[in-house]
Every structure is written in C-alpha cells, then in structure tokens.
Amino acid sequence: MSNITAIAKRAKVSRTTVSRVLNNHPYVNTEKREAVLKVIEELNYVPNLNAINLSRGRTNVFGVIVPKIGHPFFSNLIEGIGKACNKHNYSLLVHQSNNDPKTELEFFNKLKYKMIDGLILGSSVSPTGVIDELSHFGKIVSCEYSDSSKVAKVFVNHESGIKMAVDHLKDQGHQEIGLCIGNPKSGVGITRKKSFFNLQKEYRLSWRDDWYFDKRYTIEDGAEVAKTIFGQPSRPTAMVVGNDHVATGMIYEAKKQGVKIPEELAIIGFDNQPISEVVELTSINQPIIEIGETAANLLHSIIQNQTVPFINTIELELIKRKST
Amino acid sequence: MSNITAIAKRAKVSRTTVSRVLNNHPYVNTEKREAVLKVIEELNYVPNLNAINLSRGRTNVFGVIVPKIGHPFFSNLIEGIGKACNKHNYSLLVHQSNNDPKTELEFFNKLKYKMIDGLILGSSVSPTGVIDELSHFGKIVSCEYSDSSKVAKVFVNHESGIKMAVDHLKDQGHQEIGLCIGNPKSGVGITRKKSFFNLQKEYRLSWRDDWYFDKRYTIEDGAEVAKTIFGQPSRPTAMVVGNDHVATGMIYEAKKQGVKIPEELAIIGFDNQPISEVVELTSINQPIIEIGETAANLLHSIIQNQTVPFINTIELELIKRKST
DNA sequence: ATGAAAGCGCTAACAG
DNA sequence: CTGTTAGCGCTTTCAT
C-alpha cells in the first residue's frame, strides 16, 4: 500500500509535487512529472479517497432518500439523479427509509457527518423542523412539496395534473366524475384531493360521496373499486384514478362484467406506466427521470454557488388512449 | 465546527477519552464520560466520517453497479441490497453504467481507492481479467454468472427456469413448443437457449426453425412475434417467452385476432412482473429482492471473514395463471 | 482508567 | 516551478 510519501521519496521530489501531478496542476516541470508518473506506475500506487475527502472537506457524493427503491416512481427518479451524477462526476448514496422517521434521521447524519455533500429528498416523512435544522449542514433539494423554506424544490405540479385530467373528461362531456386516490394524507394525496374538489365546484359538476375512494394502490384494489361502483344505483360516468395499476384493475373488472370502457365508464390514470399502454389507458404522464435529473443538476448548481431558481415545477402531459 | 480536540480541552480530558466515549468503550470513568457528553451537547459536536473512515481504513459502504436503475429487475435487486445494507448498518453507493465499460472502470476505482468496502456486480460488461484484478482490492459479489473465480456469486438458476417452463408445458400435453428470448448473446440468453434446446432433444419435441425468435424486448415486439406465428402454416401449440412484456404483447395480438389462449396457443413468460397478473399470464418468478438481499448478506459475511458458500443459487417458482 | 504520541494519506497556503 | 509546513479529525497502540 504505497502512499504519496513513498512516491515522493522514490521520485526524489516533495509530496506536494506528487500531489500536483496527481491533480493535474500546471506548473510542474515535465521531467519531474514524468519521474513521478513512472514511480506511480512502478509502485502500483492508488490514491485513498478518504484521505482526499478529509483533506478537501468534501466527498463528491450526493445522497438520496426514498421510501422504497423498487417502487417504479422512485427507481426512475434515482435513475435520473444517477444520470446527472455521472455527468457531474458525483457518486450517489441511496438510502431507503420505508417511511420510517428513525431510519431517515440516520441517513440525515450522513450529511451532518460530511459523508455526502448534498441531499436529495425523494420523499420524506420528517417534520419541517428537522429538515430546517438539517439544512445548516448542507444543501438539500426536495422532489416533493415541502413546507421547509430551506430546501430547493423540483416537483410536478399535481394541481395541474388533476386539472388536466378533469378538463379532459369535461371536454368529452362528462359531468359526473369520481375520484380514486392512494394515501389521502400524503402531500400528493392532499393536493390532488383539494384540486379535484376545487375544480368540481368551479365547474359545477355533479357529486355523490360514494364516488370517492382512497387508500387504493394495487390492481386488486382497482378491481374492488370497480365492483363497488358497478354495484351502486347511480354511478359516475368517469373516474380520475391516481394510479395506473388501480385504473388497470378497474378496466379488468369492467371487461369481466361487460361494462364498456369508455362508453359506460371513462377512466383516466396517472403516471403512464408501461401497463397503461397494454390496457390502453389514458394517463397523465410525469417525466420522472427528468425530475431526478433536474434535482441533481439543481443540487450541483447550488453547491457551486450558482444562482438558480429555488422552486422548479415540471409540467405533466396527457397521454390519450382508448379509456377516455 | 467543533472537533474532538475542542471537546477534550473543554471537558479537561484527553482526546483519547473523548474518542472512547464516542465509541462506547468500556473503562471510562462515569464522571468523565458525563463531562464529555455534556460538552458534546454544548458544542453541538458532530463527528466527521471522513476522518473516521481514513483512520479506520474502511467506510462501511457497499457499492453496486447496474446498467440502468430504472429497470425493474435492477431496481428490485437494489431494493434487496438496500434492505440488507440497512440491517448491517452499511450505506449503499449506486452506480449506473449503461453497460459502458469505461463507466464501469470508473466505478471500480471506488473500490480501489477505498471509498467502498465491497462491491456488488448487478451486471457487468467487463472482461474476467478486469474483475480478477479488481478483486485484489476488495471483496466482490456478482449477481449474475461470471467466469471469474475470484468473485462470490448469487444468481438464479436459469437452466432450471427453462426446465420448469418446458416441463409445465409438456405436462399439459404440448409437443410443439417455440422459444422467444431477448439478447441471445447475454449470459442469460445463452443459458436459456442452450437449456431449451437440450430439453427439446431430450424430450424429443417437434421443432421448426421458425418457432424461434430473439432480440425481442417490448410489448410491440411481442405483438409482432404473434403476428408472425399466426401467419405461419404450422404454428407451435405453446411458446416459452423470456420476458413478460413480450408475452403480454403476444396475448394482446392473439385477442385481437381471436386466437384463443391457451387453447390455440399456450404462453409462458418470465419474471412475473405486475403486468402478468393483469393479462393472466403464467410466468416464472425470480425472487429478485431476495437475490439482492442474499448478495449483500454474502458480501457482509465475506468481509467479516466468515466461511460462507461461495456460489449461491436462488430457486425460481412457477406462477400458474390462465395463459397455459 | 487515562493520556501521550504516532499515525491514517492527502491538500494547500506560503515562501522562495 | 518547487518544497516546507501545517493542517484535515479521528483511532489506536503503549505505557502508566
């Protein structure tokens, strides 16, 4: 395990010079540079990043925290972040929290303890106070809405997503539109719910309380929702569904029962997952990879002290298929 | 930015003692311990992991390299790895290579340069020689077959997967079975192809060259394959398809053309992706998360110098649905 | 139980 | 262009 000192001795130069060669500094005599390079070769020298990091006071590593890596949203987000990290020569430390605050705090320490230069919140369950305090230790970018004024943000405009969906259905003549979402207490859930009901009032759409469903996440959940709807005396003519899998389940149940889509029930999903293509589901696409890339680029810029927009929204797009 | 020296001074003890308190060593007088803890509190002390890593000569970080994080296989693999890392108090550095050898080498340096204590190869395109040489710098676990004898391995038995599929179809009375795979030159592709044709001979099944397809990856590819098959004068009664998406495309094309599944064509896919549930596709499930967990646990054990099996295979399972 | 001292391996301000 | 010197912050013998 040769180090810079051994190189210096053998090449008969100072450690500084070796360091300069290593870091491609200018102002090094060609002869010395070559002598150093030769010794480096001979001794199979490899640098020690921990020493470099300690000395420089930074690591060129970003961290990202998500509830679950295997979730399509988050894996695509991380893919985007990773792409941007590669571009900027940063490494990426990934942590999954399972939405457990304790596990989150542990990871936050990586920022405090200087193991990462910046942090991206894929999704966090920690209170604003915790995030605010953490921001003293390094730059933070959030990929979801956050009350903290200390973190930069990149997220999709969920309000506009709902509007896009409702407008599309309204344009097709629907007046009786139901809503089905996932976790009603998450940031996204709250926003979607609020936006939906605001629009519903604004457009003076019909409404019945049994047109609303939440905590639905899976294909099976969707099938069950559809069953419930079809069993009701008065059903909506269209449904806005916060998740393509749930929407898919609904389509399948409809087919099973011979209910025609979209004639008897129009369905619009969210996220434009691969599955939506298969079942020809109209869906609101979030360019997730782009969000990740933007987040990492933003973090990088902030760390370089560049002036950049602190809050960034990414626009959604409607992918029209046969379910509407 | 207070450090251990400041703590020591203020608490009127040596830096050693502070270090002992920090690391929960025994043999520290209770009074001194409390004095130190008090000062730590007062000064808002936070440890510096780079210094610790440098001093200890390790980082408690594992690295994993994959071609693309967003790919369902790899995101689930990483989820499993992350789960095990959390358990062992390791962090996880994730790198995506896009199957580019140069990018891979860059990441491999993280092991050489002591930034990570061990490396998991989700998938690698580097030649055996490179991996062998890299193994001098740290422990490596591969999640795919590898010629290198220096790396521990955890992977699914693709041979048994094909056997499972063919046996299932044979049990259902099929004698005319076609094959459709992805990249025929990848490790998985080679193995699947070989296993299939071995079995086909062993079981004396019928065969026609136009029952074979490769380089098919998407739903559209599947639809096209189905079209080709249905246009043939003599078609197989069953197809083994290396990918659920492709199989799904086939099912859709069949439905479109009114070809009955499984009566006129039985189809069996691989990976048991969410989509297979929707289209009721029989599929061979790989417990991917488990592979990831096993890989990380293995790496951890190896680093602890525990004696563990060097090559581990994970068993597949057949998920029977209506397409067979 | 405690502390002095010697690292870990590299960077960077400064002087020349 | 080059070297001296002083860190970066923590761990770990070793002696007491």
XYZ file of C-alpha atoms (C1' of nucleotides) in Angstrom:
680
model
C 0.000 0.000 0.000
C 2.198 2.764 -1.226
C 1.304 6.323 -0.494
C 2.212 9.764 -1.640
C 5.200 9.915 0.659
C 6.720 6.769 -0.802
C 6.219 8.162 -4.285
C 7.861 11.419 -3.305
C 10.880 9.699 -1.809
C 11.422 7.399 -4.718
C 10.951 10.118 -7.306
C 13.104 12.458 -5.270
C 10.564 15.232 -5.123
C 8.307 16.621 -2.426
C 4.899 15.231 -1.598
C 3.445 18.472 -2.828
C 4.819 17.866 -6.263
C 3.367 14.404 -6.291
C 0.044 15.841 -5.263
C 0.306 18.377 -8.076
C 0.964 15.692 -10.621
C -1.928 13.671 -9.302
C -4.275 16.600 -9.616
C -3.029 17.748 -12.992
C -1.843 21.031 -11.680
C 0.049 23.213 -14.091
C 3.484 24.451 -13.131
C 5.199 21.117 -12.801
C 8.424 20.533 -14.643
C 7.937 17.930 -17.318
C 10.882 15.856 -16.147
C 9.664 15.697 -12.575
C 6.145 14.989 -13.701
C 7.348 12.038 -15.700
C 9.552 10.794 -12.911
C 6.566 10.870 -10.592
C 4.321 9.142 -13.086
C 6.923 6.454 -13.579
C 7.159 5.746 -9.859
C 3.412 5.756 -9.556
C 3.384 3.051 -12.165
C 6.161 1.059 -10.525
C 4.623 1.124 -7.102
C 1.091 0.446 -8.296
C 0.030 3.489 -6.429
C -3.662 4.022 -5.783
C -4.971 7.148 -4.111
C -7.022 6.946 -0.955
C -10.290 8.775 -1.338
C -10.932 9.023 2.369
C -7.751 10.973 2.826
C -8.627 13.181 -0.110
C -12.112 13.732 1.186
C -10.916 14.544 4.655
C -8.375 16.943 3.355
C -10.642 18.652 0.897
C -13.582 18.763 3.220
C -15.947 17.294 0.671
C -16.674 13.945 -0.902
C -18.293 14.497 -4.276
C -21.114 12.288 -3.175
C -24.799 13.113 -3.188
C -27.300 11.233 -1.097
C -30.871 10.422 -1.941
C -33.524 9.070 0.358
C -36.646 7.263 -0.824
C -39.167 5.064 0.915
C -38.597 2.080 -1.377
C -36.160 1.699 -4.228
C -38.185 -0.912 -6.103
C -41.164 1.396 -6.500
C -41.332 2.448 -10.151
C -41.584 6.110 -9.313
C -38.527 6.119 -7.124
C -36.400 3.854 -9.247
C -36.959 6.155 -12.179
C -36.273 9.159 -10.014
C -32.997 7.616 -8.914
C -32.173 6.755 -12.486
C -32.485 10.412 -13.399
C -30.461 11.504 -10.410
C -27.811 8.928 -11.227
C -27.619 10.139 -14.776
C -26.951 13.700 -13.683
C -24.472 12.499 -11.054
C -22.488 10.654 -13.683
C -22.401 13.819 -15.718
C -21.045 15.882 -12.851
C -18.684 13.193 -11.575
C -20.586 12.736 -8.381
C -21.337 9.436 -6.737
C -24.721 8.601 -5.332
C -25.512 7.158 -1.935
C -29.013 5.689 -1.929
C -30.996 5.009 1.183
C -34.438 3.528 1.622
C -36.366 4.640 4.633
C -39.573 2.626 4.418
C -41.097 5.905 5.509
C -39.673 5.347 8.952
C -38.617 8.632 10.595
C -35.911 6.960 12.636
C -34.264 5.435 9.582
C -34.498 8.812 7.901
C -32.670 10.535 10.710
C -29.887 8.015 10.489
C -29.381 8.842 6.880
C -29.582 12.559 7.524
C -26.495 12.092 9.656
C -24.544 11.286 6.518
C -24.974 14.927 5.634
C -24.162 16.147 9.119
C -21.127 13.938 9.322
C -19.896 15.156 5.966
C -20.162 11.868 4.195
C -22.288 13.454 1.481
C -22.065 16.952 0.071
C -25.741 17.333 -0.582
C -29.027 15.565 -0.086
C -31.978 14.877 -2.326
C -35.258 14.065 -0.668
C -37.139 11.661 -2.895
C -39.771 11.593 -0.233
C -39.520 12.337 3.428
C -41.737 11.863 6.443
C -39.716 14.110 8.720
C -41.276 17.284 10.076
C -40.255 20.640 8.654
C -38.283 21.472 11.789
C -35.975 18.537 11.269
C -35.353 19.452 7.653
C -34.777 23.089 8.517
C -32.198 22.171 11.100
C -30.541 19.709 8.762
C -30.167 22.402 6.158
C -27.476 24.018 8.300
C -25.239 21.095 7.452
C -25.529 21.062 3.689
C -27.639 21.766 0.675
C -30.915 19.943 0.240
C -33.236 19.512 -2.714
C -36.681 18.027 -2.357
C -38.561 16.212 -5.095
C -41.897 16.736 -3.462
C -43.659 19.663 -1.971
C -42.191 20.682 1.370
C -43.068 23.356 3.885
C -39.434 23.974 4.602
C -38.209 27.197 3.073
C -34.646 25.980 3.391
C -34.746 23.360 0.678
C -34.832 23.857 -3.064
C -37.630 22.013 -4.788
C -38.325 20.205 -8.007
C -41.684 18.627 -8.377
C -44.568 18.120 -10.660
C -47.496 20.352 -10.420
C -50.055 17.880 -9.099
C -52.670 20.537 -9.135
C -52.235 20.974 -12.849
C -52.254 17.207 -13.269
C -55.679 16.923 -11.759
C -56.847 19.886 -13.777
C -55.534 18.261 -16.921
C -57.474 15.111 -16.145
C -60.708 16.803 -15.181
C -60.577 19.216 -18.103
C -60.049 16.341 -20.483
C -63.077 14.485 -19.126
C -65.187 17.605 -19.078
C -64.239 18.290 -22.686
C -65.542 14.844 -23.509
C -68.865 15.807 -21.990
C -68.585 14.212 -18.555
C -70.370 15.875 -15.655
C -70.314 13.030 -13.193
C -66.736 12.376 -12.312
C -65.485 10.255 -9.411
C -62.079 10.253 -7.737
C -59.879 7.456 -6.507
C -56.512 8.193 -4.870
C -53.859 6.472 -2.773
C -52.790 7.819 0.587
C -55.058 10.796 1.313
C -52.642 12.103 3.914
C -49.537 12.256 1.783
C -48.539 15.520 0.173
C -49.636 14.324 -3.233
C -52.880 12.950 -1.875
C -53.810 16.152 -0.129
C -53.050 18.253 -3.180
C -54.912 16.022 -5.567
C -57.956 15.860 -3.378
C -58.074 19.575 -2.849
C -57.520 20.392 -6.512
C -60.159 17.934 -7.570
C -62.858 19.266 -5.316
C -61.998 22.854 -6.131
C -62.463 22.137 -9.816
C -65.566 20.165 -9.162
C -67.121 23.181 -7.505
C -65.805 25.583 -10.070
C -67.215 23.534 -12.920
C -70.418 22.765 -11.015
C -70.067 19.026 -11.598
C -72.406 16.525 -10.024
C -71.255 14.754 -6.913
C -72.036 11.839 -4.665
C -69.914 10.836 -1.711
C -69.761 7.238 -2.875
C -67.835 8.368 -5.933
C -64.791 8.902 -3.764
C -62.221 6.220 -2.865
C -58.831 6.387 -1.227
C -56.041 4.161 0.072
C -56.155 2.179 -3.174
C -52.816 1.083 -4.528
C -52.981 -2.200 -6.411
C -54.645 -3.881 -9.338
C -56.809 -5.836 -6.918
C -57.823 -2.630 -5.183
C -58.895 -1.336 -8.570
C -61.000 -4.387 -9.315
C -62.706 -3.976 -5.979
C -63.381 -0.285 -6.569
C -64.927 -1.110 -9.919
C -67.122 -3.751 -8.341
C -68.326 -1.248 -5.797
C -69.077 1.340 -8.443
C -70.924 -1.059 -10.692
C -72.984 -2.169 -7.737
C -74.129 1.357 -6.999
C -77.517 2.658 -8.082
C -76.020 5.758 -9.600
C -72.535 5.560 -10.876
C -70.231 8.251 -12.249
C -69.625 8.392 -15.993
C -65.904 8.881 -15.493
C -63.230 8.285 -12.887
C -59.985 10.077 -12.170
C -57.668 7.465 -10.697
C -54.395 8.437 -9.061
C -52.528 5.336 -10.101
C -52.339 3.347 -13.316
C -52.364 0.000 -11.573
C -55.574 0.746 -9.781
C -57.053 2.042 -13.025
C -55.963 -1.144 -14.753
C -57.732 -3.223 -12.157
C -60.870 -1.213 -12.814
C -60.623 -1.794 -16.547
C -60.245 -5.507 -15.994
C -63.210 -5.733 -13.732
C -65.217 -3.716 -16.243
C -64.294 -6.093 -19.042
C -65.199 -9.020 -16.856
C -68.624 -7.546 -16.153
C -69.123 -6.449 -19.732
C -69.124 -2.786 -18.838
C -67.910 -0.823 -21.827
C -64.894 1.458 -21.479
C -65.079 4.364 -22.170
C -68.735 4.407 -23.250
C -70.162 3.410 -19.879
C -67.230 4.489 -17.768
C -64.278 6.601 -18.813
C -61.103 6.119 -16.821
C -58.002 8.232 -16.600
C -54.900 7.146 -14.705
C -51.674 8.694 -13.508
C -48.015 8.027 -14.223
C -48.254 6.474 -17.673
C -46.689 3.255 -16.526
C -45.920 0.525 -19.072
C -49.102 -1.215 -18.089
C -51.247 1.670 -19.253
C -50.130 1.038 -22.783
C -51.245 -2.550 -22.558
C -54.727 -1.814 -21.340
C -54.965 1.335 -23.468
C -55.452 3.552 -20.503
C -55.395 7.311 -20.876
C -52.886 8.567 -18.344
C -51.211 11.694 -17.055
C -47.509 11.281 -17.595
C -44.953 12.598 -15.144
C -41.480 12.803 -16.644
C -39.953 11.211 -13.582
C -36.448 10.675 -14.867
C -36.368 14.332 -15.805
C -37.380 15.297 -12.297
C -34.463 13.299 -10.934
C -32.042 14.838 -13.369
C -33.280 18.313 -12.637
C -32.991 17.731 -8.912
C -29.398 16.563 -9.125
C -28.437 19.335 -11.519
C -30.041 21.827 -9.196
C -28.172 20.478 -6.194
C -24.956 20.618 -8.126
C -25.560 24.219 -9.134
C -26.451 25.243 -5.612
C -23.296 23.682 -4.259
C -21.312 25.590 -6.875
C -22.957 28.737 -5.533
C -24.641 29.407 -8.814
C -27.821 31.403 -8.788
C -30.670 29.151 -9.753
C -34.420 29.064 -9.374
C -35.176 27.696 -5.957
C -38.513 26.182 -6.833
C -38.912 24.294 -10.079
C -42.026 22.693 -11.415
C -42.064 20.091 -14.117
C -45.014 20.038 -16.441
C -47.182 16.986 -16.915
C -48.620 15.711 -20.121
C -51.780 13.890 -21.062
C -51.366 10.641 -22.940
C -54.662 9.980 -24.637
C -55.624 6.345 -25.161
C -58.845 4.437 -25.536
C -60.100 4.505 -21.964
C -61.476 8.044 -22.360
C -17.195 23.172 13.599
C -16.004 21.733 16.826
C -13.825 18.686 16.841
C -12.623 16.099 19.230
C -9.766 18.301 20.387
C -12.092 21.103 21.369
C -14.226 18.663 23.288
C -11.202 17.288 25.071
C -9.966 20.710 26.077
C -13.286 21.890 27.361
C -14.007 18.674 29.231
C -10.480 18.630 30.568
C -9.704 15.156 29.375
C -7.604 13.730 26.574
C -8.778 13.264 23.009
C -8.425 9.575 23.596
C -11.025 9.669 26.296
C -13.382 11.601 24.087
C -12.890 9.013 21.393
C -13.638 6.288 23.897
C -16.846 7.939 24.948
C -17.844 8.413 21.334
C -17.291 4.750 20.596
C -18.891 3.443 23.752
C -15.730 1.899 25.013
C -15.774 0.478 28.481
C -13.237 1.664 31.012
C -14.267 5.260 31.143
C -14.995 6.818 34.476
C -18.634 7.757 34.702
C -17.904 11.312 35.717
C -15.588 11.921 32.814
C -17.968 10.266 30.446
C -20.725 12.593 31.525
C -18.486 15.619 31.382
C -17.611 14.715 27.812
C -21.204 14.103 26.853
C -22.178 17.432 28.308
C -19.560 19.300 26.296
C -20.549 17.400 23.170
C -24.020 18.709 23.714
C -22.888 22.250 24.385
C -20.666 22.452 21.371
C -23.101 20.753 19.037
C -20.374 18.373 18.138
C -20.785 16.227 15.052
C -18.262 13.584 14.099
C -16.554 13.689 10.736
C -16.987 10.413 8.924
C -14.157 11.031 6.510
C -11.727 11.271 9.358
C -13.162 8.154 10.920
C -13.010 6.284 7.645
C -9.475 7.334 6.994
C -8.387 6.362 10.428
C -10.188 3.055 10.480
C -9.294 2.166 6.938
C -12.845 1.313 5.975
C -16.075 3.123 5.213
C -18.982 0.791 5.895
C -20.200 1.427 2.388
C -21.006 -1.131 -0.249
C -21.155 -0.286 -3.907
C -23.437 -1.735 -6.538
C -23.198 -1.338 -10.262
C -26.091 -1.869 -12.651
C -26.706 -0.871 -16.246
C -29.864 1.075 -15.501
C -31.500 1.791 -12.172
C -34.984 2.241 -13.564
C -35.114 -1.263 -14.999
C -37.498 -3.312 -12.859
C -35.026 -6.119 -12.384
C -32.281 -3.866 -11.134
C -34.422 -1.608 -9.034
C -35.725 -4.635 -7.196
C -32.242 -6.016 -6.895
C -31.083 -2.751 -5.370
C -34.081 -2.727 -3.072
C -32.995 -6.098 -1.714
C -29.404 -4.989 -1.376
C -30.503 -1.811 0.362
C -32.619 -3.773 2.776
C -29.684 -5.936 3.814
C -27.415 -2.878 3.998
C -29.791 -1.193 6.390
C -29.720 -4.303 8.522
C -25.947 -4.363 8.714
C -25.559 -0.603 9.074
C -23.892 -0.243 5.730
C -24.564 2.517 3.241
C -25.005 1.860 -0.433
C -23.336 3.643 -3.302
C -25.254 3.014 -6.509
C -23.802 3.485 -9.954
C -25.355 3.013 -13.349
C -23.047 2.046 -16.151
C -25.335 1.923 -19.174
C -23.270 -1.157 -19.952
C -20.370 1.087 -20.843
C -17.032 -0.497 -19.873
C -15.379 2.873 -19.321
C -18.040 3.987 -16.874
C -17.700 0.670 -15.122
C -13.984 1.092 -14.650
C -14.542 4.481 -13.118
C -16.795 2.976 -10.528
C -14.447 0.105 -9.886
C -11.967 2.719 -8.736
C -14.214 3.419 -5.773
C -13.169 0.020 -4.522
C -9.513 0.518 -5.351
C -9.499 3.921 -3.736
C -11.105 2.564 -0.586
C -14.290 4.511 -0.903
C -16.315 1.326 -0.651
C -15.546 -1.789 1.345
C -17.083 -4.205 -1.089
C -18.696 -4.333 -4.487
C -21.797 -5.991 -5.843
C -21.995 -6.527 -9.562
C -25.622 -6.270 -10.596
C -24.443 -6.774 -14.113
C -21.084 -6.112 -15.636
C -19.672 -5.955 -19.141
C -16.040 -6.022 -18.050
C -13.852 -8.954 -19.022
C -12.902 -11.539 -16.432
C -9.355 -10.224 -16.271
C -10.519 -6.838 -15.089
C -12.679 -8.356 -12.398
C -9.935 -10.694 -11.276
C -7.508 -7.843 -10.906
C -10.075 -5.730 -9.113
C -10.620 -8.489 -6.592
C -7.193 -7.734 -5.097
C -8.637 -4.501 -3.804
C -11.705 -5.775 -2.049
C -14.441 -8.348 -1.900
C -16.807 -8.711 -4.815
C -20.140 -10.463 -5.202
C -21.767 -10.965 -8.562
C -25.500 -11.307 -9.142
C -25.053 -12.967 -12.487
C -22.961 -15.783 -13.754
C -19.303 -14.811 -14.068
C -16.228 -16.629 -15.271
C -14.136 -15.024 -12.605
C -13.269 -17.432 -9.837
C -12.468 -14.523 -7.567
C -15.998 -13.305 -7.007
C -18.716 -14.889 -4.935
C -21.956 -15.379 -6.793
C -25.669 -15.273 -6.185
C -27.902 -15.904 -9.128
C -30.958 -17.689 -10.283
C -30.653 -20.977 -11.976
C -31.794 -20.004 -15.456
C -31.392 -23.555 -16.606
C -33.918 -24.716 -14.057
C -36.194 -21.848 -15.062
C -36.376 -23.057 -18.625
C -36.835 -26.604 -17.431
C -39.656 -25.503 -15.197
C -41.365 -23.821 -18.133
C -40.893 -26.661 -20.596
C -41.870 -29.316 -18.086
C -45.028 -27.428 -17.277
C -45.995 -27.195 -20.947
C -45.090 -30.809 -21.578
C -47.219 -31.857 -18.627
C -50.105 -30.070 -20.270
C -49.578 -32.195 -23.352
C -47.635 -29.807 -25.564
C -45.147 -31.287 -28.013
C -44.696 -28.287 -30.257
C -43.065 -25.588 -28.245
C -41.467 -22.426 -29.583
C -38.960 -20.079 -27.919
C -38.666 -16.326 -27.835
C -35.842 -14.641 -25.930
C -34.152 -11.269 -25.607
C -30.467 -10.787 -26.231
C -29.151 -14.174 -27.413
C -25.594 -13.183 -26.598
C -26.092 -12.193 -22.976
C -25.286 -14.711 -20.272
C -28.941 -15.310 -19.573
C -29.746 -15.609 -23.273
C -27.056 -18.152 -23.928
C -28.068 -20.262 -20.962
C -31.751 -20.173 -21.775
C -31.205 -21.082 -25.374
C -28.911 -23.960 -24.566
C -31.148 -25.332 -21.843
C -34.169 -25.115 -24.067
C -32.670 -26.988 -26.961
C -31.157 -29.599 -24.679
C -34.548 -30.314 -23.207
C -36.165 -30.257 -26.582
C -33.877 -33.041 -27.725
C -34.161 -34.956 -24.501
C -37.944 -34.875 -24.656
C -37.975 -35.461 -28.429
C -40.251 -32.480 -29.035
C -41.143 -31.328 -32.518
C -39.231 -28.415 -33.925
C -39.249 -25.910 -36.736
C -36.739 -23.120 -37.072
C -39.436 -20.513 -37.471
C -40.562 -21.217 -33.910
C -37.532 -19.365 -32.634
C -37.316 -15.608 -32.034
C -34.763 -13.452 -30.311
C -33.903 -9.823 -29.617
C -37.490 -9.212 -28.535
C -37.941 -6.906 -25.577
C -41.162 -4.919 -25.709
C -44.890 -5.304 -25.875
C -44.783 -4.241 -29.507
C -42.143 -6.853 -30.231
C -44.479 -9.415 -28.752
C -47.392 -8.346 -30.913
C -45.177 -8.659 -33.947
C -43.967 -12.115 -32.946
C -47.560 -13.241 -32.526
C -48.467 -11.877 -35.931
C -45.620 -13.809 -37.483
C -46.610 -17.011 -35.726
C -50.262 -16.738 -36.647
C -49.272 -16.163 -40.232
C -47.282 -19.375 -40.363
C -48.626 -22.515 -41.966
C -47.662 -24.625 -38.989
C -47.523 -22.928 -35.662
C -46.396 -24.190 -32.269
C -49.027 -25.034 -29.668
C -47.066 -23.286 -26.964
C -44.394 -20.597 -26.563
C -41.773 -20.057 -23.898
C -41.158 -16.322 -23.795
C -38.225 -14.870 -21.899
C -39.969 -11.694 -20.882
C -43.450 -10.917 -19.574
C -43.826 -7.784 -21.635
C -43.179 -9.613 -24.863
C -45.565 -12.351 -23.759
C -48.163 -9.711 -22.977
C -47.840 -8.300 -26.468
C -48.442 -11.765 -27.847
C -51.552 -12.210 -25.752
C -52.884 -8.900 -26.962
C -52.291 -9.697 -30.569
C -53.928 -13.088 -30.051
C -57.006 -11.476 -28.552
C -57.132 -9.042 -31.407
C -57.034 -11.864 -33.938
C -59.444 -14.005 -31.969
C -56.855 -16.678 -31.284
C -57.741 -18.421 -28.068
C -55.221 -18.519 -25.223
C -54.306 -21.118 -24.043
C -56.411 -23.442 -26.228
C -54.824 -22.470 -29.527
C -51.577 -21.135 -28.114
C -50.253 -21.505 -24.603
C -47.830 -18.839 -23.437
C -45.474 -18.775 -20.505
C -43.458 -15.709 -19.539
C -40.588 -14.857 -17.243
C -40.208 -12.554 -14.239
C -43.775 -12.433 -13.020
C -43.995 -8.713 -13.474
C -47.113 -6.850 -12.352
C -48.371 -6.911 -15.890
C -48.536 -10.700 -15.957
C -51.213 -10.603 -13.335
C -53.292 -8.283 -15.446
C -53.186 -10.398 -18.559
C -53.322 -13.619 -16.559
C -50.029 -14.809 -17.892
C -48.362 -17.862 -16.418
C -44.849 -16.787 -15.504
C -41.636 -17.993 -13.936
C -40.975 -15.827 -10.940
C -37.486 -14.814 -9.893
C -37.359 -13.617 -6.302
C -35.230 -10.646 -7.252
C -35.348 -8.793 -3.972
C -34.174 -11.950 -2.278
C -31.241 -12.184 -4.668
C -30.230 -8.671 -3.695
C -30.553 -9.377 -0.015
C -28.584 -12.577 -0.313
C -25.851 -10.826 -2.263
C -25.430 -8.099 0.335
C -25.569 -10.538 3.225
C -22.977 -12.653 1.487
C -20.695 -9.688 0.943
C -21.076 -8.732 4.563
C -20.207 -12.221 5.727
C -17.187 -12.431 3.465
C -15.890 -9.135 4.755
C -16.316 -10.423 8.297
C -14.173 -13.383 7.245
C -16.967 -15.792 7.880
C -16.988 -19.030 5.976
C -19.875 -18.992 3.568
C -20.861 -20.754 0.373
C -19.147 -19.002 -2.478
C -21.730 -19.803 -5.103
C -25.403 -19.487 -4.274
C -28.322 -20.226 -6.488
C -31.790 -18.974 -5.853
C -34.670 -21.145 -6.878
C -37.359 -19.991 -9.251
C -41.024 -20.638 -8.961
C -43.822 -21.184 -11.429
C -46.822 -18.916 -11.099
C -49.649 -20.639 -12.891
C -52.276 -18.437 -14.493
C -54.694 -18.762 -17.364
C -52.325 -18.488 -20.310
C -51.293 -22.150 -20.011
C -8.973 4.065 33.876
C -6.273 7.596 31.258
C -3.265 10.187 28.236
C 0.818 10.958 25.079
C 2.146 10.219 20.767
C 2.219 8.296 16.450
C -0.235 7.536 12.730
C -4.154 7.317 8.557
C -2.889 9.760 3.378
C -3.617 13.800 1.223
C -4.116 19.089 0.320
C -2.974 23.845 0.318
C -1.158 28.361 1.978
C 3.048 30.304 1.852
C 7.652 31.410 0.853
C 11.079 31.328 -2.192
C 8.255 25.858 -10.739
C 9.220 23.559 -6.009
C 9.391 22.447 -1.214
C 8.252 23.437 3.742
C 4.880 23.260 6.935
C 0.741 22.995 8.925
C -3.325 21.067 8.878
C -7.987 17.801 7.951
C -10.329 14.928 12.510
C -10.181 10.660 14.432
C -8.169 5.969 16.149
C -5.092 3.170 18.444
C -1.089 1.262 20.499
C 1.564 1.600 24.551
C 2.914 2.868 28.777
C 1.421 4.303 33.329
